[in-house]
mmCIF file of C-alpha atoms in Angstrom:
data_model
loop_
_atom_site.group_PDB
_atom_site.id
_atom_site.type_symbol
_atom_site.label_atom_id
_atom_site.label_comp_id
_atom_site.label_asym_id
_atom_site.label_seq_id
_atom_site.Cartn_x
_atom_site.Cartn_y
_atom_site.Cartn_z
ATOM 1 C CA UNK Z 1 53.994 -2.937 155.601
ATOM 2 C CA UNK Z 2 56.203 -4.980 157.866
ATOM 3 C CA UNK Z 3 53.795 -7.338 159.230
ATOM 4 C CA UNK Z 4 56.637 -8.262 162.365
ATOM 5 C CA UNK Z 5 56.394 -5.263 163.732
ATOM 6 C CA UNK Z 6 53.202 -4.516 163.772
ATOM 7 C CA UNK Z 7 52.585 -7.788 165.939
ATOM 8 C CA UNK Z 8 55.079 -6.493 168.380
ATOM 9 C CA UNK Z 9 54.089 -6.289 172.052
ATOM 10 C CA UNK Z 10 55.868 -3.652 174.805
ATOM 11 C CA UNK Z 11 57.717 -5.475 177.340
ATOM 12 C CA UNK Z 12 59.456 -3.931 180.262
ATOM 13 C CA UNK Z 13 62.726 -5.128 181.255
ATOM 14 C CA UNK Z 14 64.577 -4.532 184.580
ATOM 15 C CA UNK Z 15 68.164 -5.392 184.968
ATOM 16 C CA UNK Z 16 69.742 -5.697 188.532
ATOM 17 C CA UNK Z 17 73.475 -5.759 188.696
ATOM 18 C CA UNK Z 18 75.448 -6.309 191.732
ATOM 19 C CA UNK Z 19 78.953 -7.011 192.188
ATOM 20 C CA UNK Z 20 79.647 -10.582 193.025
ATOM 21 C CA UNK Z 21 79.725 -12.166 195.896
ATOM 22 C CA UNK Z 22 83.434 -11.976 197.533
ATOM 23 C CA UNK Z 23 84.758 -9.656 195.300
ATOM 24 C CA UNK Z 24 85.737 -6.162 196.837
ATOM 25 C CA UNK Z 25 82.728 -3.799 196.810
ATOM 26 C CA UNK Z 26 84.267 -0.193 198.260
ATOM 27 C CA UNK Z 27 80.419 1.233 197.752
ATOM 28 C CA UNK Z 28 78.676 -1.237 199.618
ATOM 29 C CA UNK Z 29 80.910 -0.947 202.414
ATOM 30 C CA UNK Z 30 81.070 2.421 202.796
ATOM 31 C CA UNK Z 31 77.447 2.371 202.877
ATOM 32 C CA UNK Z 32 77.341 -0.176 205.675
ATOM 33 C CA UNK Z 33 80.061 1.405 207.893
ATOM 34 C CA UNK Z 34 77.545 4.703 207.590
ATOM 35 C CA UNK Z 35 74.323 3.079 209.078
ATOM 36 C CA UNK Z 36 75.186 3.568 212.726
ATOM 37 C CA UNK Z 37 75.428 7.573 212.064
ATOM 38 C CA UNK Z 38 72.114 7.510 210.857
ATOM 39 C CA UNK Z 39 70.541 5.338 213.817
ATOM 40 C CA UNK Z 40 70.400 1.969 212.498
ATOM 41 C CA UNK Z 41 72.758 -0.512 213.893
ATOM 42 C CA UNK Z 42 70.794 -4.134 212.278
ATOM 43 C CA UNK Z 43 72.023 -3.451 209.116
ATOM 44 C CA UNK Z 44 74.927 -5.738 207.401
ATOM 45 C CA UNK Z 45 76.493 -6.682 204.573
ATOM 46 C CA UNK Z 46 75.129 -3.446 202.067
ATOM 47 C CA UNK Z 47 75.452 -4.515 198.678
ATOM 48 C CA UNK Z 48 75.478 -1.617 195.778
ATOM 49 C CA UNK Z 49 74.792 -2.230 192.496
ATOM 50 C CA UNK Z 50 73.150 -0.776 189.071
ATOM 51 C CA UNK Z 51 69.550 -1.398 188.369
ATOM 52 C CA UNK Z 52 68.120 -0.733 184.609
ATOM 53 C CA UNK Z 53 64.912 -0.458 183.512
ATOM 54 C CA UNK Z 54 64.109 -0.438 179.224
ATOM 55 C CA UNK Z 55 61.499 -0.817 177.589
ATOM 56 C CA UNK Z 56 61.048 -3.404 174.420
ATOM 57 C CA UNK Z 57 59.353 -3.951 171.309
ATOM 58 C CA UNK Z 58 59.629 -7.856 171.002
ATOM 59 C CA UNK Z 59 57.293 -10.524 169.341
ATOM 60 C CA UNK Z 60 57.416 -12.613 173.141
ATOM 61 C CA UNK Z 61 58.507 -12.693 176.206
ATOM 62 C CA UNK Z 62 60.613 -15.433 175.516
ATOM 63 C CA UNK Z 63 62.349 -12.401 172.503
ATOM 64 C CA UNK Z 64 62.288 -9.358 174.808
ATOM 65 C CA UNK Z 65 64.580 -11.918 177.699
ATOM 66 C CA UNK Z 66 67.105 -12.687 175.170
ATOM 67 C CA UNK Z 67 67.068 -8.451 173.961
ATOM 68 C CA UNK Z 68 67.921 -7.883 177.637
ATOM 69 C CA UNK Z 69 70.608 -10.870 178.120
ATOM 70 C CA UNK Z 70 71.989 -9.471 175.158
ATOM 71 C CA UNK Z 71 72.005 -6.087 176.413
ATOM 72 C CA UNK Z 72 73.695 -6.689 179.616
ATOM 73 C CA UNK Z 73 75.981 -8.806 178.576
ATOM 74 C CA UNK Z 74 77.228 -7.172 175.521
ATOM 75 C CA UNK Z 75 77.189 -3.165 177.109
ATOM 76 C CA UNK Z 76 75.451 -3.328 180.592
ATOM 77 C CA UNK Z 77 77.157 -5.541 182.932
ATOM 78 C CA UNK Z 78 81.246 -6.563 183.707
ATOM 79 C CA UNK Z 79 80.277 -10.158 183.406
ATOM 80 C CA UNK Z 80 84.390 -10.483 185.325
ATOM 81 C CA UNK Z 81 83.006 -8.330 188.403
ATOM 82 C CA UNK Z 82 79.417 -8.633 187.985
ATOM 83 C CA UNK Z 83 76.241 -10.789 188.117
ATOM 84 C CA UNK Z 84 72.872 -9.764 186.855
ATOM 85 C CA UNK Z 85 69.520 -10.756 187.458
ATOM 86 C CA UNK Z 86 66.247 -9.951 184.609
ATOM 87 C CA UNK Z 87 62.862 -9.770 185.067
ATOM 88 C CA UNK Z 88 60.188 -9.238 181.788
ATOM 89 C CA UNK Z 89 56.570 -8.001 182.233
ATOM 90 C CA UNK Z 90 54.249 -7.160 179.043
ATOM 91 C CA UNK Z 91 53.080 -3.052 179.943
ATOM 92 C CA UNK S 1 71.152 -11.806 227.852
ATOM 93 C CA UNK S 2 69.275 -9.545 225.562
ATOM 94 C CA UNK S 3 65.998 -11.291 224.890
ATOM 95 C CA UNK S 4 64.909 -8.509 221.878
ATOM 96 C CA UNK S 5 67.751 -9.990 219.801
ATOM 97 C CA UNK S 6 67.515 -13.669 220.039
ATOM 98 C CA UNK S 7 63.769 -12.738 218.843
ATOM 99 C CA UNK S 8 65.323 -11.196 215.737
ATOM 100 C CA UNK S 9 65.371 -12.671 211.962
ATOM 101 C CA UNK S 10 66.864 -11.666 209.273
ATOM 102 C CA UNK S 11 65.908 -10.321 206.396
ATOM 103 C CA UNK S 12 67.026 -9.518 203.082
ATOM 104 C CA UNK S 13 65.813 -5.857 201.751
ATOM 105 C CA UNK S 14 66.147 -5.329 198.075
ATOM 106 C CA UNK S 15 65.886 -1.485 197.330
ATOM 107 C CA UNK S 16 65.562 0.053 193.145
ATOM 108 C CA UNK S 17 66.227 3.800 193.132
ATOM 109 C CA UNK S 18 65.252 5.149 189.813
ATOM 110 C CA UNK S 19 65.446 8.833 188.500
ATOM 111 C CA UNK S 20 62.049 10.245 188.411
ATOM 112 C CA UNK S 21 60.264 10.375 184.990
ATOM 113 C CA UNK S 22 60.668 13.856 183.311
ATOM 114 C CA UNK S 23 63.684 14.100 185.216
ATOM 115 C CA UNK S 24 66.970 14.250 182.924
ATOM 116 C CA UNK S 25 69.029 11.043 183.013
ATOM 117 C CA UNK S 26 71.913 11.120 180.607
ATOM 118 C CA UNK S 27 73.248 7.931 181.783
ATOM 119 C CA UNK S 28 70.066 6.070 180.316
ATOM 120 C CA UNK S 29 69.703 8.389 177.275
ATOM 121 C CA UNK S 30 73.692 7.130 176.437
ATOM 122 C CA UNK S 31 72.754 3.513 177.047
ATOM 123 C CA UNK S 32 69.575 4.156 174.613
ATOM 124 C CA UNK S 33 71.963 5.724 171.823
ATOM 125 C CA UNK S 34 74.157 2.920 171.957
ATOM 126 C CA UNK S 35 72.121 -0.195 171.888
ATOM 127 C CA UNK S 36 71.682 0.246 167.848
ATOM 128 C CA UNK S 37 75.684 -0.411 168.034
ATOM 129 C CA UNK S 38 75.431 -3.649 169.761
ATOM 130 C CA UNK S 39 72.695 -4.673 166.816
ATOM 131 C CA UNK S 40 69.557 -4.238 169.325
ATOM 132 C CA UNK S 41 66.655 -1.940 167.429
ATOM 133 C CA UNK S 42 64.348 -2.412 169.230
ATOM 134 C CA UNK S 43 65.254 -0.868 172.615
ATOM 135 C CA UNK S 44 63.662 2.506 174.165
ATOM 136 C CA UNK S 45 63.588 4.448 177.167
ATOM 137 C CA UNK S 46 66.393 3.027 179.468
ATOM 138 C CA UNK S 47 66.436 4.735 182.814
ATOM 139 C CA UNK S 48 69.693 3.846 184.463
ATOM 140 C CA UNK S 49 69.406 3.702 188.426
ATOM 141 C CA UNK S 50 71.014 2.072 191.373
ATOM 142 C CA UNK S 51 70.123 -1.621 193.255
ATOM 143 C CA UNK S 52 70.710 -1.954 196.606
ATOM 144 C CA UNK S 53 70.825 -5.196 199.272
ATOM 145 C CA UNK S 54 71.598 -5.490 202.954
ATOM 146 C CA UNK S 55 70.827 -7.366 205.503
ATOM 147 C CA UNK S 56 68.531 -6.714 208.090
ATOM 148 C CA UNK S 57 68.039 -7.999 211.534
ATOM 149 C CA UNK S 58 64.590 -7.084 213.044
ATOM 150 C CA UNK S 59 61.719 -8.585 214.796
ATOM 151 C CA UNK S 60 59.345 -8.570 211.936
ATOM 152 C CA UNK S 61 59.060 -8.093 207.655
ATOM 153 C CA UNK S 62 57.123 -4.478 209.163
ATOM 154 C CA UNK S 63 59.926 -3.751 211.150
ATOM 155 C CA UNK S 64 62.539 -4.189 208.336
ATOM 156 C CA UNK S 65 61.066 -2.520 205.888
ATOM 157 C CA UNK S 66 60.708 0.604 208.069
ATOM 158 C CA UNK S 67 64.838 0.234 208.811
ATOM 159 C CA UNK S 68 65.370 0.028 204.224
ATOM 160 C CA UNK S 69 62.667 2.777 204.328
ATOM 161 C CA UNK S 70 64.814 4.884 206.824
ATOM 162 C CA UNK S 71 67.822 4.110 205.133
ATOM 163 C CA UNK S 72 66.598 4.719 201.629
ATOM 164 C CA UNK S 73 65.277 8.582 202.680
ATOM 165 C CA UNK S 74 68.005 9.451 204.972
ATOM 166 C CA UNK S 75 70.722 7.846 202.974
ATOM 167 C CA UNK S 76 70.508 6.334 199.552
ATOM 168 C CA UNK S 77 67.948 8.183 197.340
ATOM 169 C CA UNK S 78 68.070 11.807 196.625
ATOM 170 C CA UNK S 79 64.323 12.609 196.812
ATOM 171 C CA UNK S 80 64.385 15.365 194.888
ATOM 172 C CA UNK S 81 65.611 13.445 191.630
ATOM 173 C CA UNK S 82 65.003 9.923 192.491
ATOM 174 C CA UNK S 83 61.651 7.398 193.651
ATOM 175 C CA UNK S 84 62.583 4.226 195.307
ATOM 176 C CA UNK S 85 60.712 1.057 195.650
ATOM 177 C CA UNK S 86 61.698 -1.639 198.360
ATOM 178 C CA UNK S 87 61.028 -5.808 198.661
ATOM 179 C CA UNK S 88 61.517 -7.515 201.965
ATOM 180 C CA UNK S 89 62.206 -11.104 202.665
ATOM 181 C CA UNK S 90 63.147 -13.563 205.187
ATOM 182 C CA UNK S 91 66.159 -15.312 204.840
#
C-alpha cells in the first residue's frame, strides 16, 4: 500500500489567465467597443482571458500550488503573452 | 456639469464563466489527457472556461455588479452551456 497517497488531500485549483497588460488584446476590445449596443456605456478597458479550474490530489497546499504553477507554465499559459494568477482551496 | 458622474467610482469587475457540470467540455477533457505528458499524475477534472475584467464606472459596488451582471447575461456567457460567477471591487 502506498502510504503517500493515501494521505493525499483534494485541493481545487483555479487558474486565471489574461493577456498582459499593453500587449494587443483583439477580444477584449471587441468586447468593449460592443457595450454601448447593449445599453451600458461605464464600461472600459474589457480584458478577456482563460480561467481553469482542476482539481488535485496533493499532500499540501503548499504541493497542489506548485502542481498548478507547473501546469500553467509548462501547457496552460503563453508565459510571452500571458500572466496568470492561482488560487488553492482544500474541497 | 453632470453631477451623477463626478459621484461615480470605479470599479474593477472580475467575471469566471465556466461550462456547466455534466455539460461536455472537450477543451478541459484535452488539458486532463495531457497533464500525464508534462509529468503531473495527479491532476483531474479540468474545466477550461473564460476570465473576464473591465472597468466599471458607477455610483456604488450594487450598481456595478448589476452593469457585469447585465453584461455577463446579455453578452459574455451562453446560459444554456455556461454559469458565471462575478467579484466587484473598488479601485
Amino acid at each position: 500500500m502506498n502510504f503517500r497517497y493515501f494521505c493525499n488531500v483534494k485541493f481545487l485549483a483555479e487558474i486565471e489567465i489574461l493577456p498582459k497588460k499593453g500587449l494587443l488584446d483583439p477580444q477584449g476590445k471587441a468586447v468593449t467597443h460592443s457595450m454601448p449596443s447593449i445599453g451600458l456605456n461605464n464600461v472600459n478597458e474589457v480584458c478577456v482571458g482563460k480561467f481553469i479550474t482542476m482539481e488535485i490530489e496533493a499532500a499540501s497546499e503548499a504541493e497542489a500550488t506548485a502542481t498548478a504553477e507547473t501546469a500553467s507554465k509548462k501547457l496552460l499559459a503563453n508565459l510571452i503573452m500571458e500572466s496568470f494568477h492561482i488560487r488553492v482551496k482544500a474541497i
